[in-house]
């Protein structure tokens, strides 16, 4: 049975922490799902960690749908959330609806995520009314990096902190089923978590959030361009990959690979017959 937004809400009510991870492809999604992660985000972070863009801004709807389909094929149990890319939910209600519907209908996701607070509350309300579950995302919202002036903590001043609390309440009232808090100071994320009815999922927002989300490439040590402060590397697969690739190349050169075990044999008499009956 696939996880539902009701299951996620109940986890908050029970005080059970919610682990969430990103995934961008079939094989990784399958492993993350098998490990029991209930929420998988096909984040637009894929633009940076999978496609090598400098930010998430160039990511297109077609790219997101392509990766969402792959993740959904791999994840049989987790609730899969498709991240709406830059400017795909601002231009008009019709376009927003069409793009969100693509994630659900074409991509096979069960929910969408979008960045912003009060300014997107009406959008959230409209999507939820059409049957599309929405996850909010406030604090550091990477699609607004040019407006924010960089990737940094948000909510340290009284004005911005009050604004964030207001944003969280607006998303809660609009019907978002959960809210990502990115790079928000610990006391503020704690207050927001207490004041909203839906689960908060933190990334760089401290331990009092109802859940935590991480970019899979960060926790596995796969993305080497930049390691954010809020990321914990549970393993450094980049080193393991480089070592394995070097070992492979060395064995190809030394002719230690392939061995008999990685090769296929045939009856020598058949080869003798072919050699005799064909010309070189
Ligand atoms: O795109 C992404 O991966 C995200 C998470 C960091 C929340 O938005």
Coordinates of N, CA and C in Angstrom, one line a residue, residues 90-257:
X90 N 3.3 30.5 -11.6 CA 3.1 31.9 -11.4 C 2.4 32.6 -12.5
X91 N 2.5 32.1 -13.7 CA 2.1 32.9 -14.9 C 0.6 33.1 -15.0
X92 N -0.2 31.9 -14.8 CA -1.6 32.0 -14.8 C -2.2 30.8 -14.0
X93 N -3.4 30.9 -13.5 CA -4.0 29.7 -12.8 C -4.1 28.6 -13.8
X94 N -4.4 28.8 -15.0 CA -4.6 27.7 -16.0 C -3.3 27.0 -16.2
X95 N -2.2 27.8 -16.4 CA -0.9 27.1 -16.7 C -0.4 26.4 -15.5
X96 N -0.7 26.9 -14.3 CA -0.3 26.3 -13.0 C -1.0 24.9 -12.9
X97 N -2.3 24.9 -13.2 CA -3.1 23.7 -13.1 C -2.6 22.7 -14.1
X98 N -2.4 23.1 -15.3 CA -1.9 22.2 -16.3 C -0.6 21.6 -16.0
X99 N 0.3 22.4 -15.4 CA 1.7 21.9 -15.0 C 1.6 20.9 -13.9
X100 N 0.8 21.3 -12.9 CA 0.6 20.4 -11.7 C 0.0 19.1 -12.1
X101 N -1.0 19.2 -13.0 CA -1.7 18.0 -13.5 C -0.8 17.1 -14.2
X102 N 0.2 17.6 -14.9 CA 1.2 16.8 -15.6 C 2.0 15.9 -14.7
X103 N 2.4 16.5 -13.5 CA 3.1 15.7 -12.5 C 2.3 14.5 -12.1
X104 N 1.0 14.7 -11.9 CA 0.1 13.6 -11.4 C -0.2 12.6 -12.5
X105 N -0.7 13.2 -13.6 CA -1.3 12.3 -14.7 C -0.2 11.7 -15.5
X106 N 0.8 12.4 -15.9 CA 1.9 12.0 -16.8 C 3.0 11.4 -16.0
X107 N 3.4 12.1 -14.9 CA 4.6 11.7 -14.1 C 4.2 10.5 -13.2
X108 N 3.0 10.5 -12.7 CA 2.5 9.4 -11.8 C 2.8 9.8 -10.3
X109 N 3.2 11.0 -10.1 CA 3.4 11.5 -8.7 C 2.1 11.6 -7.9
X110 N 2.2 11.6 -6.6 CA 0.9 11.7 -5.8 C 0.7 13.1 -5.3
X111 N 1.7 14.0 -5.4 CA 1.6 15.3 -4.9 C 2.6 16.2 -5.6
X112 N 2.5 17.5 -5.4 CA 3.5 18.5 -6.0 C 4.0 19.4 -4.8
X113 N 5.1 19.9 -5.0 CA 5.7 20.9 -4.1 C 5.9 22.2 -4.8
X114 N 5.6 23.3 -4.1 CA 6.0 24.6 -4.7 C 6.5 25.5 -3.6
X115 N 7.3 26.5 -4.1 CA 8.0 27.4 -3.2 C 7.2 28.7 -3.0
X116 N 7.2 29.2 -1.7 CA 6.5 30.4 -1.4 C 5.5 30.2 -0.3
X117 N 5.1 31.4 0.3 CA 4.2 31.3 1.4 C 2.8 31.9 1.0
X118 N 2.5 33.1 1.7 CA 1.2 33.7 1.4 C 0.9 34.0 0.0
X119 N 2.0 34.4 -0.8 CA 1.8 34.7 -2.2 C 1.3 33.5 -3.0
X120 N 1.6 32.3 -2.6 CA 1.1 31.1 -3.4 C -0.1 30.4 -2.7
X121 N -0.6 31.1 -1.6 CA -1.7 30.4 -0.8 C -2.9 30.1 -1.7
X122 N -3.3 31.1 -2.5 CA -4.5 30.9 -3.4 C -4.2 29.8 -4.4
X123 N -3.0 29.7 -4.9 CA -2.6 28.7 -5.9 C -2.7 27.3 -5.2
X124 N -2.2 27.2 -3.9 CA -2.3 26.0 -3.2 C -3.8 25.6 -3.0
X125 N -4.6 26.6 -2.6 CA -6.1 26.3 -2.4 C -6.7 25.8 -3.7
X126 N -6.4 26.3 -4.8 CA -7.0 25.9 -6.1 C -6.5 24.5 -6.4
X127 N -5.2 24.2 -6.2 CA -4.7 22.8 -6.6 C -5.4 21.8 -5.7
X128 N -5.5 22.1 -4.4 CA -6.0 21.2 -3.4 C -7.5 20.9 -3.7
X129 N -8.2 22.0 -4.1 CA -9.6 21.9 -4.5 C -9.8 21.0 -5.7
X130 N -8.8 20.9 -6.6 CA -8.9 20.0 -7.7 C -8.3 18.6 -7.4
X131 N -8.0 18.4 -6.2 CA -7.6 17.0 -5.8 C -6.1 16.8 -5.9
X132 N -5.3 17.8 -6.0 CA -3.8 17.7 -6.0 C -3.2 18.1 -4.7
X133 N -2.7 17.1 -4.0 CA -2.0 17.4 -2.7 C -0.8 18.3 -2.9
X134 N -0.6 19.3 -2.0 CA 0.5 20.2 -2.2 C 1.4 20.3 -1.0
X135 N 2.7 20.2 -1.2 CA 3.6 20.5 -0.1 C 4.2 21.9 -0.3
X136 N 4.2 22.7 0.8 CA 4.7 24.1 0.7 C 6.2 24.0 1.0
X137 N 6.9 25.2 0.7 CA 8.3 25.3 0.9 C 8.6 26.7 1.2
X138 N 9.1 27.0 2.4 CA 9.4 28.4 2.8 C 10.8 28.5 3.4
X139 N 11.2 29.7 3.7 CA 12.6 29.9 4.3 C 13.5 30.2 3.1
X140 N 14.6 29.5 3.0 CA 15.4 29.6 1.8 C 14.7 28.9 0.7
X141 N 14.3 29.7 -0.3 CA 13.6 29.1 -1.5 C 14.5 29.3 -2.7
X142 N 15.2 28.2 -3.1 CA 16.3 28.3 -4.1 C 15.9 28.9 -5.4
X143 N 14.6 28.8 -5.8 CA 14.2 29.4 -7.0 C 14.2 31.0 -7.0
X144 N 14.3 31.5 -5.7 CA 14.3 33.0 -5.5 C 15.7 33.4 -5.2
X145 N 16.7 32.6 -5.5 CA 18.1 32.9 -5.1 C 18.6 34.3 -5.5
X146 N 18.1 34.7 -6.7 CA 18.5 36.1 -7.1 C 17.9 37.2 -6.3
X147 N 16.7 36.9 -5.8 CA 16.0 37.9 -5.0 C 16.6 37.9 -3.6
X148 N 16.9 36.6 -3.1 CA 17.4 36.5 -1.7 C 18.9 36.9 -1.6
X149 N 19.6 36.9 -2.7 CA 21.0 37.3 -2.7 C 21.9 36.2 -2.3
X150 N 21.5 35.0 -2.4 CA 22.4 33.9 -2.1 C 21.7 32.8 -1.3
X151 N 22.4 31.7 -1.1 CA 21.8 30.6 -0.3 C 22.2 30.8 1.2
X152 N 21.3 31.4 1.9 CA 21.6 31.7 3.3 C 20.4 31.5 4.2
X153 N 20.7 31.5 5.5 CA 19.6 31.3 6.5 C 18.6 32.4 6.4
X154 N 17.3 32.1 6.6 CA 16.3 33.1 6.4 C 15.4 33.1 7.7
X155 N 15.2 34.3 8.3 CA 14.3 34.4 9.5 C 15.0 34.9 10.7
X156 N 16.1 35.5 10.6 CA 16.8 35.9 11.8 C 16.3 37.3 12.4
X157 N 15.7 38.1 11.6 CA 15.2 39.4 12.1 C 13.8 39.3 12.5
X158 N 13.3 40.1 13.4 CA 11.9 40.0 13.8 C 10.9 40.1 12.7
X159 N 11.2 41.0 11.7 CA 10.2 41.2 10.6 C 10.2 39.9 9.7
X160 N 11.3 39.4 9.4 CA 11.4 38.2 8.5 C 10.8 37.0 9.2
X161 N 11.1 36.9 10.5 CA 10.6 35.7 11.3 C 9.1 35.8 11.3
X162 N 8.5 37.0 11.6 CA 7.1 37.1 11.6 C 6.5 36.8 10.3
X163 N 7.1 37.2 9.2 CA 6.7 37.0 7.9 C 6.6 35.5 7.6
X164 N 7.7 34.7 8.0 CA 7.7 33.3 7.8 C 6.6 32.6 8.6
X165 N 6.4 33.0 9.8 CA 5.3 32.4 10.6 C 4.0 32.6 9.9
X166 N 3.8 33.8 9.4 CA 2.6 34.1 8.6 C 2.4 33.2 7.4
X167 N 3.6 33.1 6.7 CA 3.6 32.2 5.4 C 3.2 30.8 5.8
X168 N 3.7 30.3 6.9 CA 3.4 28.9 7.3 C 2.0 28.7 7.6
X169 N 1.4 29.7 8.3 CA 0.0 29.7 8.6 C -0.9 29.7 7.4
X170 N -0.5 30.6 6.4 CA -1.2 30.8 5.2 C -1.2 29.5 4.4
X171 N -0.1 28.8 4.4 CA -0.1 27.5 3.6 C -0.9 26.4 4.4
X172 N -0.8 26.4 5.7 CA -1.7 25.5 6.5 C -3.1 25.7 6.2
X173 N -3.5 27.0 6.2 CA -5.0 27.3 6.0 C -5.4 27.0 4.6
X174 N -4.4 27.1 3.6 CA -4.8 26.9 2.2 C -4.9 25.4 1.9
X175 N -4.4 24.5 2.8 CA -4.6 23.1 2.7 C -3.4 22.3 2.3
X176 N -2.2 22.9 2.4 CA -1.0 22.2 2.1 C -0.9 21.0 3.1
X177 N -0.4 19.9 2.6 CA -0.4 18.7 3.5 C 0.9 18.6 4.4
X178 N 1.9 19.4 4.0 CA 3.1 19.6 4.8 C 3.9 20.8 4.3
X179 N 4.8 21.2 5.1 CA 5.6 22.4 4.7 C 7.1 22.2 4.9
X180 N 7.9 22.4 3.9 CA 9.3 22.3 4.0 C 9.8 23.6 4.6
X181 N 10.7 23.6 5.6 CA 11.3 24.7 6.1 C 12.8 24.6 5.8
X182 N 13.3 25.5 4.9 CA 14.7 25.4 4.5 C 15.5 26.5 5.1
X183 N 16.6 26.1 5.8 CA 17.5 27.1 6.4 C 16.8 28.2 7.2
X184 N 16.1 27.7 8.2 CA 15.3 28.5 9.2 C 16.0 28.3 10.6
X185 N 16.2 29.3 11.3 CA 16.8 29.1 12.7 C 16.0 28.2 13.5
X186 N 16.7 27.5 14.4 CA 16.0 26.4 15.2 C 14.8 27.0 16.0
X187 N 14.9 28.1 16.8 CA 13.8 28.5 17.6 C 12.6 28.8 16.7
X188 N 12.8 29.4 15.6 CA 11.7 29.8 14.7 C 11.0 28.6 14.1
X189 N 11.8 27.6 13.7 CA 11.2 26.4 13.1 C 10.4 25.6 14.2
X190 N 10.9 25.7 15.4 CA 10.2 25.1 16.5 C 8.8 25.8 16.7
X191 N 8.8 27.1 16.7 CA 7.6 27.8 16.9 C 6.6 27.5 15.7
X192 N 7.1 27.6 14.5 CA 6.3 27.3 13.3 C 5.7 25.9 13.4
X193 N 6.5 24.9 13.8 CA 6.0 23.5 14.0 C 4.9 23.4 15.0
X194 N 5.0 24.2 16.1 CA 4.0 24.2 17.1 C 2.7 24.9 16.6
X195 N 2.9 25.9 15.7 CA 1.7 26.7 15.4 C 0.9 26.2 14.2
X196 N 1.5 25.3 13.4 CA 0.7 24.8 12.2 C 0.2 23.4 12.5
X197 N -0.9 23.0 11.8 CA -1.5 21.7 12.1 C -0.8 20.6 11.3
X198 N -0.2 21.0 10.2 CA 0.4 20.0 9.3 C 1.9 19.8 9.6
X199 N 2.5 18.7 9.2 CA 3.9 18.4 9.5 C 4.8 19.4 8.8
X200 N 5.8 19.9 9.6 CA 6.9 20.6 9.0 C 8.1 19.7 8.7
X201 N 8.7 19.9 7.6 CA 9.8 19.0 7.2 C 11.0 19.9 7.0
X202 N 12.0 19.8 7.9 CA 13.2 20.7 7.9 C 14.3 20.2 7.0
X203 N 15.0 21.2 6.5 CA 16.4 21.0 5.9 C 17.2 22.2 6.3
X204 N 18.1 22.0 7.2 CA 18.8 23.1 7.8 C 17.9 23.9 8.7
X205 N 17.0 23.3 9.4 CA 16.0 24.0 10.2 C 15.9 23.3 11.6
X206 N 16.9 22.5 12.0 CA 17.0 22.0 13.3 C 16.1 20.8 13.6
X207 N 16.2 20.3 14.8 CA 15.6 19.0 15.1 C 14.1 19.0 15.6
X208 N 13.6 20.2 15.7 CA 12.2 20.3 16.2 C 11.1 20.2 15.1
X209 N 11.6 20.2 13.9 CA 10.6 20.0 12.8 C 10.0 18.6 12.9
X210 N 8.8 18.4 12.3 CA 8.2 17.0 12.4 C 8.9 16.0 11.5
X211 N 9.7 16.5 10.5 CA 10.4 15.5 9.7 C 11.7 16.2 9.2
X212 N 12.5 15.5 8.5 CA 13.7 16.1 7.9 C 13.7 15.6 6.4
X213 N 14.3 16.5 5.6 CA 14.5 16.1 4.2 C 16.0 16.4 3.8
X214 N 16.6 15.6 3.0 CA 17.9 15.8 2.6 C 18.0 15.4 1.1
X215 N 18.9 16.0 0.4 CA 19.2 15.7 -1.0 C 20.0 14.4 -1.0
X216 N 19.5 13.4 -1.7 CA 20.2 12.0 -1.6 C 21.7 12.1 -2.0
X217 N 22.0 12.9 -3.0 CA 23.4 13.1 -3.4 C 24.3 13.6 -2.3
X218 N 23.7 14.4 -1.4 CA 24.5 15.0 -0.3 C 24.7 13.9 0.8
X219 N 23.7 13.2 1.1 CA 23.9 12.2 2.2 C 24.8 11.0 1.8
X220 N 24.8 10.8 0.5 CA 25.6 9.7 -0.1 C 27.0 10.2 -0.5
X221 N 27.2 11.5 -0.4 CA 28.5 12.0 -0.8 C 28.8 11.8 -2.3
X222 N 27.8 12.1 -3.1 CA 27.9 11.9 -4.6 C 28.2 13.2 -5.3
X223 N 27.7 14.3 -4.7 CA 27.8 15.6 -5.4 C 29.0 16.3 -4.8
X224 N 30.0 16.6 -5.6 CA 31.2 17.1 -5.0 C 31.4 18.6 -5.2
X225 N 30.5 19.2 -6.0 CA 30.7 20.7 -6.3 C 30.6 21.5 -5.0
X226 N 29.7 21.1 -4.1 CA 29.4 21.9 -2.9 C 28.7 21.1 -1.9
X227 N 29.1 21.1 -0.7 CA 28.4 20.4 0.4 C 27.8 21.4 1.4
X228 N 26.5 21.5 1.4 CA 25.8 22.5 2.2 C 26.1 22.2 3.7
X229 N 26.1 23.2 4.6 CA 26.3 23.0 6.0 C 25.3 22.0 6.6
X230 N 24.0 22.1 6.1 CA 23.0 21.3 6.7 C 23.0 19.8 6.2
X231 N 24.0 19.5 5.3 CA 24.0 18.1 4.8 C 25.0 17.2 5.7
X232 N 24.6 16.0 6.0 CA 25.5 15.1 6.6 C 25.8 13.9 5.7
X233 N 27.1 13.7 5.4 CA 27.5 12.6 4.5 C 27.5 11.3 5.3
X234 N 26.6 10.4 5.1 CA 26.6 9.1 5.7 C 27.6 8.2 5.1
X235 N 28.0 8.5 3.9 CA 29.0 7.7 3.2 C 29.5 8.6 2.1
X236 N 30.8 8.3 1.6 CA 31.3 9.1 0.6 C 31.5 8.3 -0.7
X237 N 30.3 8.2 -1.4 CA 30.3 7.3 -2.6 C 31.2 7.9 -3.7
X238 N 31.5 9.2 -3.7 CA 32.3 9.7 -4.8 C 33.7 9.1 -4.7
X239 N 34.3 8.9 -3.5 CA 35.6 8.2 -3.4 C 35.5 6.8 -3.9
X240 N 34.4 6.1 -3.4 CA 34.3 4.7 -3.8 C 34.1 4.5 -5.3
X241 N 33.4 5.5 -5.9 CA 33.2 5.4 -7.4 C 34.6 5.6 -8.1
X242 N 35.3 6.6 -7.7 CA 36.6 6.9 -8.4 C 37.5 5.8 -8.2
X243 N 37.6 5.2 -7.0 CA 38.5 4.0 -6.8 C 38.0 2.8 -7.7
X244 N 36.7 2.6 -7.7 CA 36.2 1.4 -8.6 C 36.5 1.7 -10.0
X245 N 36.3 2.9 -10.5 CA 36.5 3.2 -11.9 C 38.0 3.1 -12.3
X246 N 38.9 3.5 -11.4 CA 40.3 3.4 -11.6 C 40.7 1.9 -11.6
X247 N 40.2 1.1 -10.7 CA 40.5 -0.3 -10.6 C 40.1 -1.0 -12.0
X248 N 38.9 -0.6 -12.4 CA 38.4 -1.2 -13.7 C 39.3 -0.9 -14.8
X249 N 39.7 0.4 -15.0 CA 40.5 0.8 -16.1 C 41.9 0.1 -16.0
X250 N 42.4 0.0 -14.8 CA 43.7 -0.7 -14.6 C 43.6 -2.2 -15.1
X251 N 42.5 -2.8 -14.7 CA 42.3 -4.2 -15.0 C 42.1 -4.5 -16.5
X252 N 41.5 -3.5 -17.2 CA 41.3 -3.6 -18.6 C 42.7 -3.5 -19.3
X253 N 43.5 -2.6 -18.8 CA 44.8 -2.4 -19.4 C 45.7 -3.6 -19.1
X254 N 45.6 -4.2 -17.9 CA 46.5 -5.3 -17.6 C 45.9 -6.7 -18.1
X255 N 44.7 -6.6 -18.6 CA 44.0 -7.8 -19.1 C 43.6 -8.7 -18.0
X256 N 43.4 -8.2 -16.8 CA 42.8 -9.0 -15.7 C 41.3 -8.9 -15.7
X257 N 40.7 -8.1 -16.6 CA 39.3 -8.0 -16.8 C 39.1 -8.0 -18.3

